[in-house]
Amino acid sequence: QQQVKQSPQSLIVQKGGISIINCAYENTAFDYFPWYQQFPGKGPALLIAIRPDVSEKKEGRFTISFNKSAKQFSLHIMDSQPGDSATYFCAASRPGANNLFFGTGTRLTVIP
Amino acid sequence: NAGVTQTPKFRILKIGQSMTLQCTQDMNHNYMYWYRQDPGMGLKLIYYSVGAGITDKGEVPNGYNVSRSTTEDFPLRLELAAPSQTSVYFCASSLLPASGLYEQYFGPGTRLTVT
């Protein structure tokens, strides 16, 4: 049973465009929502994270939008660059948990 | 500061063979994790440890064993390899639980094929 559902599975965007990846969850106890970025042949690395007490968090070209009532959150990459080409994972965790529940991943390709 | 290191990078096993995947971190992190990554399935937690001598099962522990005798090392043991264990294995560590604002640091992975 997938605790966090992620879409799309793959995404192709032109350089300079906006990349949008969506995630949804059911467990209302989740209170921590990170996004990880993984380049080919490497392990995932934390990109940006949000708590549900805010609806948006921005770091440079990367923004998380969070909709608590819809139980959805999304990653927006503005002015997408070829160097952003990677697999992106959303994840979630709840208080007291010792682990993260990951989405299935989105492979992003940014075309020059 | 090497972070999280894993050995080997690649391995091919025959069905029924055993092996140990090594993981070491030099950040003095309490928490360590083993994940497997399968295409289209994301990362699934196999086992985790909250400190030396303490381990617990994750979502997909069957066919694996772990031990944590030191803070730095968290080896993953496959006793009787099966084709279903073909995957990429990632070790990770964090200072405190993943539910906090504490980043999980991942190693580079071990690609295992069982034939």
PDB file of C-alpha atoms in Angstrom:
ATOM      1  CA  GLN A   1       0.000   0.000   0.000  1.00  0.00           C
ATOM      2  CA  GLN A   2       1.547   3.239  -1.169  1.00  0.00           C
ATOM      3  CA  GLN A   3       1.305   5.812   1.631  1.00  0.00           C
ATOM      4  CA  VAL A   4       2.241   8.695  -0.658  1.00  0.00           C
ATOM      5  CA  LYS A   5       1.038   8.770  -4.274  1.00  0.00           C
ATOM      6  CA  GLN A   6       3.172  10.705  -6.746  1.00  0.00           C
ATOM      7  CA  SER A   7       2.531  11.843 -10.315  1.00  0.00           C
ATOM      8  CA  PRO A   8       3.507  12.006 -13.070  1.00  0.00           C
ATOM      9  CA  GLN A   9       5.920   9.114 -13.425  1.00  0.00           C
ATOM     10  CA  SER A  10       7.947  11.065 -15.978  1.00  0.00           C
ATOM     11  CA  LEU A  11       7.990  14.658 -17.167  1.00  0.00           C
ATOM     12  CA  ILE A  12       9.670  16.427 -20.075  1.00  0.00           C
ATOM     13  CA  VAL A  13       9.988  20.201 -19.907  1.00  0.00           C
ATOM     14  CA  GLN A  14      11.659  22.756 -22.133  1.00  0.00           C
ATOM     15  CA  LYS A  15      14.489  24.822 -20.690  1.00  0.00           C
ATOM     16  CA  GLY A  16      13.031  27.865 -18.955  1.00  0.00           C
ATOM     17  CA  GLY A  17       9.672  26.216 -18.378  1.00  0.00           C
ATOM     18  CA  ILE A  18       7.944  25.288 -15.127  1.00  0.00           C
ATOM     19  CA  SER A  19       8.101  21.701 -13.853  1.00  0.00           C
ATOM     20  CA  ILE A  20       5.293  20.588 -11.561  1.00  0.00           C
ATOM     21  CA  ILE A  21       5.231  17.308  -9.628  1.00  0.00           C
ATOM     22  CA  ASN A  22       2.292  16.356  -7.453  1.00  0.00           C
ATOM     23  CA  CYS A  23       1.900  14.165  -4.382  1.00  0.00           C
ATOM     24  CA  ALA A  24      -1.100  13.087  -2.352  1.00  0.00           C
ATOM     25  CA  TYR A  25      -1.443  11.326   0.983  1.00  0.00           C
ATOM     26  CA  GLU A  26      -4.191   9.873   3.160  1.00  0.00           C
ATOM     27  CA  ASN A  27      -2.664   9.765   6.640  1.00  0.00           C
ATOM     28  CA  THR A  28      -3.635  13.025   8.354  1.00  0.00           C
ATOM     29  CA  ALA A  29      -1.005  12.359  11.011  1.00  0.00           C
ATOM     30  CA  PHE A  30       1.762  13.176   8.534  1.00  0.00           C
ATOM     31  CA  ASP A  31       3.411  16.442   9.499  1.00  0.00           C
ATOM     32  CA  TYR A  32       6.679  16.568   7.579  1.00  0.00           C
ATOM     33  CA  PHE A  33       6.914  16.591   3.793  1.00  0.00           C
ATOM     34  CA  PRO A  34      10.369  16.603   2.198  1.00  0.00           C
ATOM     35  CA  TRP A  35      11.363  16.405  -1.445  1.00  0.00           C
ATOM     36  CA  TYR A  36      14.481  14.499  -2.454  1.00  0.00           C
ATOM     37  CA  GLN A  37      16.435  14.866  -5.692  1.00  0.00           C
ATOM     38  CA  GLN A  38      18.363  11.955  -7.176  1.00  0.00           C
ATOM     39  CA  PHE A  39      20.850  12.155 -10.045  1.00  0.00           C
ATOM     40  CA  PRO A  40      21.705   8.993 -12.003  1.00  0.00           C
ATOM     41  CA  GLY A  41      24.083   6.724 -10.116  1.00  0.00           C
ATOM     42  CA  LYS A  42      23.764   8.736  -6.902  1.00  0.00           C
ATOM     43  CA  GLY A  43      21.774   8.491  -3.711  1.00  0.00           C
ATOM     44  CA  PRO A  44      18.832  10.840  -3.096  1.00  0.00           C
ATOM     45  CA  ALA A  45      19.591  14.188  -1.459  1.00  0.00           C
ATOM     46  CA  LEU A  46      17.234  16.499   0.406  1.00  0.00           C
ATOM     47  CA  LEU A  47      16.058  19.361  -1.799  1.00  0.00           C
ATOM     48  CA  ILE A  48      13.418  21.183   0.228  1.00  0.00           C
ATOM     49  CA  ALA A  49      10.914  20.335   2.963  1.00  0.00           C
ATOM     50  CA  ILE A  50       7.742  21.777   4.477  1.00  0.00           C
ATOM     51  CA  ARG A  51       5.585  21.444   7.571  1.00  0.00           C
ATOM     52  CA  PRO A  52       1.777  21.750   7.237  1.00  0.00           C
ATOM     53  CA  ASP A  53       1.607  24.984   9.224  1.00  0.00           C
ATOM     54  CA  VAL A  54       2.549  26.901   6.075  1.00  0.00           C
ATOM     55  CA  SER A  55       1.012  26.683   2.601  1.00  0.00           C
ATOM     56  CA  GLU A  56       4.150  27.450   0.632  1.00  0.00           C
ATOM     57  CA  LYS A  57       7.909  27.320   0.984  1.00  0.00           C
ATOM     58  CA  LYS A  58      10.342  28.719  -1.552  1.00  0.00           C
ATOM     59  CA  GLU A  59      14.048  28.154  -1.912  1.00  0.00           C
ATOM     60  CA  GLY A  60      15.512  29.709  -5.025  1.00  0.00           C
ATOM     61  CA  ARG A  61      13.765  28.236  -8.067  1.00  0.00           C
ATOM     62  CA  PHE A  62      12.147  25.461  -6.027  1.00  0.00           C
ATOM     63  CA  THR A  63       8.772  25.909  -4.313  1.00  0.00           C
ATOM     64  CA  ILE A  64       6.611  23.500  -2.331  1.00  0.00           C
ATOM     65  CA  SER A  65       2.891  24.244  -2.348  1.00  0.00           C
ATOM     66  CA  PHE A  66       0.895  22.526   0.389  1.00  0.00           C
ATOM     67  CA  ASN A  67      -2.882  22.050   0.521  1.00  0.00           C
ATOM     68  CA  LYS A  68      -3.771  20.556   3.889  1.00  0.00           C
ATOM     69  CA  SER A  69      -7.505  20.201   3.234  1.00  0.00           C
ATOM     70  CA  ALA A  70      -6.899  18.349  -0.030  1.00  0.00           C
ATOM     71  CA  LYS A  71      -4.024  16.345   1.471  1.00  0.00           C
ATOM     72  CA  GLN A  72      -1.842  17.260  -1.466  1.00  0.00           C
ATOM     73  CA  PHE A  73       1.517  18.912  -1.955  1.00  0.00           C
ATOM     74  CA  SER A  74       3.510  19.740  -5.026  1.00  0.00           C
ATOM     75  CA  LEU A  75       6.973  20.759  -6.145  1.00  0.00           C
ATOM     76  CA  HIS A  76       7.331  23.595  -8.637  1.00  0.00           C
ATOM     77  CA  ILE A  77      10.629  24.183 -10.403  1.00  0.00           C
ATOM     78  CA  MET A  78      10.700  27.603 -12.028  1.00  0.00           C
ATOM     79  CA  ASP A  79      12.951  28.393 -14.994  1.00  0.00           C
ATOM     80  CA  SER A  80      13.818  24.694 -15.312  1.00  0.00           C
ATOM     81  CA  GLN A  81      17.379  23.984 -16.421  1.00  0.00           C
ATOM     82  CA  PRO A  82      18.994  20.906 -18.003  1.00  0.00           C
ATOM     83  CA  GLY A  83      20.939  20.483 -14.743  1.00  0.00           C
ATOM     84  CA  ASP A  84      17.602  19.900 -12.989  1.00  0.00           C
ATOM     85  CA  SER A  85      17.185  16.650 -14.933  1.00  0.00           C
ATOM     86  CA  ALA A  86      16.911  14.040 -12.194  1.00  0.00           C
ATOM     87  CA  THR A  87      14.415  11.842 -10.380  1.00  0.00           C
ATOM     88  CA  TYR A  88      12.379  13.604  -7.699  1.00  0.00           C
ATOM     89  CA  PHE A  89      10.794  11.858  -4.738  1.00  0.00           C
ATOM     90  CA  CYS A  90       8.241  13.291  -2.385  1.00  0.00           C
ATOM     91  CA  ALA A  91       8.029  11.809   1.086  1.00  0.00           C
ATOM     92  CA  ALA A  92       6.091  12.124   4.305  1.00  0.00           C
ATOM     93  CA  SER A  93       6.514  11.319   7.950  1.00  0.00           C
ATOM     94  CA  ARG A  94       4.485  11.552  11.137  1.00  0.00           C
ATOM     95  CA  PRO A  95       5.410  12.510  14.694  1.00  0.00           C
ATOM     96  CA  GLY A  96       7.324   9.823  16.516  1.00  0.00           C
ATOM     97  CA  ALA A  97       7.989   7.864  13.353  1.00  0.00           C
ATOM     98  CA  ASN A  98      11.486   6.734  12.638  1.00  0.00           C
ATOM     99  CA  ASN A  99      11.152   6.574   8.890  1.00  0.00           C
ATOM    100  CA  LEU A 100       9.998   8.399   5.793  1.00  0.00           C
ATOM    101  CA  PHE A 101       7.355   7.116   3.370  1.00  0.00           C
ATOM    102  CA  PHE A 102       8.475   7.859  -0.163  1.00  0.00           C
ATOM    103  CA  GLY A 103       6.469   8.405  -3.327  1.00  0.00           C
ATOM    104  CA  THR A 104       7.258   6.374  -6.426  1.00  0.00           C
ATOM    105  CA  GLY A 105       9.388   9.084  -8.028  1.00  0.00           C
ATOM    106  CA  THR A 106       9.195  11.358 -11.080  1.00  0.00           C
ATOM    107  CA  ARG A 107      11.879  11.330 -13.718  1.00  0.00           C
ATOM    108  CA  LEU A 108      12.299  14.907 -14.954  1.00  0.00           C
ATOM    109  CA  THR A 109      14.046  15.670 -18.230  1.00  0.00           C
ATOM    110  CA  VAL A 110      14.699  19.290 -19.140  1.00  0.00           C
ATOM    111  CA  ILE A 111      15.374  19.742 -22.839  1.00  0.00           C
ATOM    112  CA  PRO A 112      17.847  22.494 -23.818  1.00  0.00           C
TER     113      PRO A 112
ATOM    114  CA  ASN B   1      34.115  13.905   5.945  1.00  0.00           C
ATOM    115  CA  ALA B   2      33.081  11.057   3.617  1.00  0.00           C
ATOM    116  CA  GLY B   3      29.410  11.030   4.725  1.00  0.00           C
ATOM    117  CA  VAL B   4      27.738   7.675   4.052  1.00  0.00           C
ATOM    118  CA  THR B   5      29.796   5.088   2.195  1.00  0.00           C
ATOM    119  CA  GLN B   6      28.582   1.769   0.800  1.00  0.00           C
ATOM    120  CA  THR B   7      30.422  -1.241  -0.575  1.00  0.00           C
ATOM    121  CA  PRO B   8      30.327  -2.873  -3.012  1.00  0.00           C
ATOM    122  CA  LYS B   9      28.955  -0.640  -5.783  1.00  0.00           C
ATOM    123  CA  PHE B  10      27.837  -3.601  -7.888  1.00  0.00           C
ATOM    124  CA  ARG B  11      27.383  -7.285  -7.239  1.00  0.00           C
ATOM    125  CA  ILE B  12      25.980 -10.269  -9.086  1.00  0.00           C
ATOM    126  CA  LEU B  13      24.805 -13.176  -6.929  1.00  0.00           C
ATOM    127  CA  LYS B  14      23.552 -16.598  -7.816  1.00  0.00           C
ATOM    128  CA  ILE B  15      20.263 -17.784  -6.315  1.00  0.00           C
ATOM    129  CA  GLY B  16      20.843 -19.137  -2.830  1.00  0.00           C
ATOM    130  CA  GLN B  17      24.126 -17.326  -2.215  1.00  0.00           C
ATOM    131  CA  SER B  18      24.651 -15.015   0.735  1.00  0.00           C
ATOM    132  CA  MET B  19      26.298 -11.647   1.014  1.00  0.00           C
ATOM    133  CA  THR B  20      26.675  -8.619   3.241  1.00  0.00           C
ATOM    134  CA  LEU B  21      26.218  -5.063   2.042  1.00  0.00           C
ATOM    135  CA  GLN B  22      28.424  -2.720   4.010  1.00  0.00           C
ATOM    136  CA  CYS B  23      27.444   0.765   5.170  1.00  0.00           C
ATOM    137  CA  THR B  24      29.524   3.223   7.180  1.00  0.00           C
ATOM    138  CA  GLN B  25      28.849   6.814   8.210  1.00  0.00           C
ATOM    139  CA  ASP B  26      31.296   9.250   9.773  1.00  0.00           C
ATOM    140  CA  MET B  27      28.811  11.915  10.912  1.00  0.00           C
ATOM    141  CA  ASN B  28      28.150  10.376  14.346  1.00  0.00           C
ATOM    142  CA  HIS B  29      24.495   9.935  13.418  1.00  0.00           C
ATOM    143  CA  ASN B  30      22.272   7.914  15.717  1.00  0.00           C
ATOM    144  CA  TYR B  31      19.793   6.769  13.084  1.00  0.00           C
ATOM    145  CA  MET B  32      20.648   4.539  10.138  1.00  0.00           C
ATOM    146  CA  TYR B  33      18.405   3.043   7.476  1.00  0.00           C
ATOM    147  CA  TRP B  34      18.443   0.528   4.662  1.00  0.00           C
ATOM    148  CA  TYR B  35      16.189   1.099   1.647  1.00  0.00           C
ATOM    149  CA  ARG B  36      15.688  -0.752  -1.586  1.00  0.00           C
ATOM    150  CA  GLN B  37      14.772   1.069  -4.764  1.00  0.00           C
ATOM    151  CA  ASP B  38      12.910  -0.697  -7.540  1.00  0.00           C
ATOM    152  CA  PRO B  39      11.826   0.956 -10.815  1.00  0.00           C
ATOM    153  CA  GLY B  40       8.487   2.717 -10.423  1.00  0.00           C
ATOM    154  CA  MET B  41       8.249   1.728  -6.757  1.00  0.00           C
ATOM    155  CA  GLY B  42      10.188   4.447  -4.993  1.00  0.00           C
ATOM    156  CA  LEU B  43      12.209   3.696  -1.880  1.00  0.00           C
ATOM    157  CA  LYS B  44      11.049   1.036   0.544  1.00  0.00           C
ATOM    158  CA  LEU B  45      12.453   0.797   4.045  1.00  0.00           C
ATOM    159  CA  ILE B  46      13.972  -2.589   4.872  1.00  0.00           C
ATOM    160  CA  TYR B  47      15.399  -2.072   8.373  1.00  0.00           C
ATOM    161  CA  TYR B  48      16.451   0.824  10.514  1.00  0.00           C
ATOM    162  CA  SER B  49      18.453   1.411  13.674  1.00  0.00           C
ATOM    163  CA  VAL B  50      18.086   4.126  16.317  1.00  0.00           C
ATOM    164  CA  GLY B  51      21.484   3.464  17.837  1.00  0.00           C
ATOM    165  CA  ALA B  52      24.123   0.835  18.447  1.00  0.00           C
ATOM    166  CA  GLY B  53      22.522  -2.453  19.457  1.00  0.00           C
ATOM    167  CA  ILE B  54      18.983  -1.392  18.475  1.00  0.00           C
ATOM    168  CA  THR B  55      17.379  -2.361  15.177  1.00  0.00           C
ATOM    169  CA  ASP B  56      13.820  -2.677  13.916  1.00  0.00           C
ATOM    170  CA  LYS B  57      11.953  -3.821  10.833  1.00  0.00           C
ATOM    171  CA  GLY B  58      10.737  -1.511   8.117  1.00  0.00           C
ATOM    172  CA  GLU B  59       8.171  -2.146   5.390  1.00  0.00           C
ATOM    173  CA  VAL B  60       9.960  -4.959   3.532  1.00  0.00           C
ATOM    174  CA  PRO B  61      12.264  -6.868   5.950  1.00  0.00           C
ATOM    175  CA  ASN B  62      11.724 -10.440   4.708  1.00  0.00           C
ATOM    176  CA  GLY B  63      14.901 -12.079   3.428  1.00  0.00           C
ATOM    177  CA  TYR B  64      17.218  -9.608   5.153  1.00  0.00           C
ATOM    178  CA  ASN B  65      19.001  -9.238   8.484  1.00  0.00           C
ATOM    179  CA  VAL B  66      20.890  -6.379  10.084  1.00  0.00           C
ATOM    180  CA  SER B  67      23.104  -5.682  13.048  1.00  0.00           C
ATOM    181  CA  ARG B  68      24.456  -2.473  14.597  1.00  0.00           C
ATOM    182  CA  SER B  69      27.422  -3.071  16.856  1.00  0.00           C
ATOM    183  CA  THR B  70      28.876   0.437  16.434  1.00  0.00           C
ATOM    184  CA  THR B  71      27.493   3.901  15.734  1.00  0.00           C
ATOM    185  CA  GLU B  72      29.339   4.002  12.403  1.00  0.00           C
ATOM    186  CA  ASP B  73      28.448   0.670  10.790  1.00  0.00           C
ATOM    187  CA  PHE B  74      25.136  -0.847   9.732  1.00  0.00           C
ATOM    188  CA  PRO B  75      25.609  -3.935   7.527  1.00  0.00           C
ATOM    189  CA  LEU B  76      22.727  -5.586   5.673  1.00  0.00           C
ATOM    190  CA  ARG B  77      22.815  -9.352   5.289  1.00  0.00           C
ATOM    191  CA  LEU B  78      21.118 -11.383   2.557  1.00  0.00           C
ATOM    192  CA  GLU B  79      21.124 -15.045   3.587  1.00  0.00           C
ATOM    193  CA  LEU B  80      19.558 -16.907   0.643  1.00  0.00           C
ATOM    194  CA  ALA B  81      19.491 -14.595  -2.341  1.00  0.00           C
ATOM    195  CA  ALA B  82      16.389 -14.701  -4.532  1.00  0.00           C
ATOM    196  CA  PRO B  83      15.671 -12.972  -7.881  1.00  0.00           C
ATOM    197  CA  SER B  84      13.120 -10.783  -6.075  1.00  0.00           C
ATOM    198  CA  GLN B  85      16.028  -9.185  -4.207  1.00  0.00           C
ATOM    199  CA  THR B  86      17.460  -7.744  -7.414  1.00  0.00           C
ATOM    200  CA  SER B  87      17.407  -4.047  -6.657  1.00  0.00           C
ATOM    201  CA  VAL B  88      19.443  -0.985  -5.808  1.00  0.00           C
ATOM    202  CA  TYR B  89      20.120  -0.750  -2.095  1.00  0.00           C
ATOM    203  CA  PHE B  90      20.660   2.548  -0.310  1.00  0.00           C
ATOM    204  CA  CYS B  91      21.942   3.122   3.168  1.00  0.00           C
ATOM    205  CA  ALA B  92      21.090   6.406   4.878  1.00  0.00           C
ATOM    206  CA  SER B  93      21.704   8.091   8.199  1.00  0.00           C
ATOM    207  CA  SER B  94      20.282  10.989  10.169  1.00  0.00           C
ATOM    208  CA  LEU B  95      21.116  12.663  13.453  1.00  0.00           C
ATOM    209  CA  LEU B  96      17.593  12.328  14.806  1.00  0.00           C
ATOM    210  CA  PRO B  97      14.346  10.706  13.578  1.00  0.00           C
ATOM    211  CA  ALA B  98      13.331  11.257   9.998  1.00  0.00           C
ATOM    212  CA  SER B  99      10.085  12.785  11.185  1.00  0.00           C
ATOM    213  CA  GLY B 100      11.966  15.838  12.363  1.00  0.00           C
ATOM    214  CA  LEU B 101      13.577  18.489  10.265  1.00  0.00           C
ATOM    215  CA  TYR B 102      16.696  16.383  10.158  1.00  0.00           C
ATOM    216  CA  GLU B 103      17.934  15.399   6.754  1.00  0.00           C
ATOM    217  CA  GLN B 104      18.540  11.802   5.831  1.00  0.00           C
ATOM    218  CA  TYR B 105      21.922  11.489   4.131  1.00  0.00           C
ATOM    219  CA  PHE B 106      22.113   8.731   1.555  1.00  0.00           C
ATOM    220  CA  GLY B 107      25.030   6.667   0.360  1.00  0.00           C
ATOM    221  CA  PRO B 108      25.733   6.114  -3.353  1.00  0.00           C
ATOM    222  CA  GLY B 109      23.957   2.754  -3.456  1.00  0.00           C
ATOM    223  CA  THR B 110      24.742  -0.873  -4.232  1.00  0.00           C
ATOM    224  CA  ARG B 111      23.281  -2.385  -7.403  1.00  0.00           C
ATOM    225  CA  LEU B 112      22.568  -6.061  -6.766  1.00  0.00           C
ATOM    226  CA  THR B 113      21.517  -8.600  -9.376  1.00  0.00           C
ATOM    227  CA  VAL B 114      20.439 -12.101  -8.389  1.00  0.00           C
ATOM    228  CA  THR B 115      20.369 -14.651 -11.223  1.00  0.00           C
TER     229      THR B 115
END
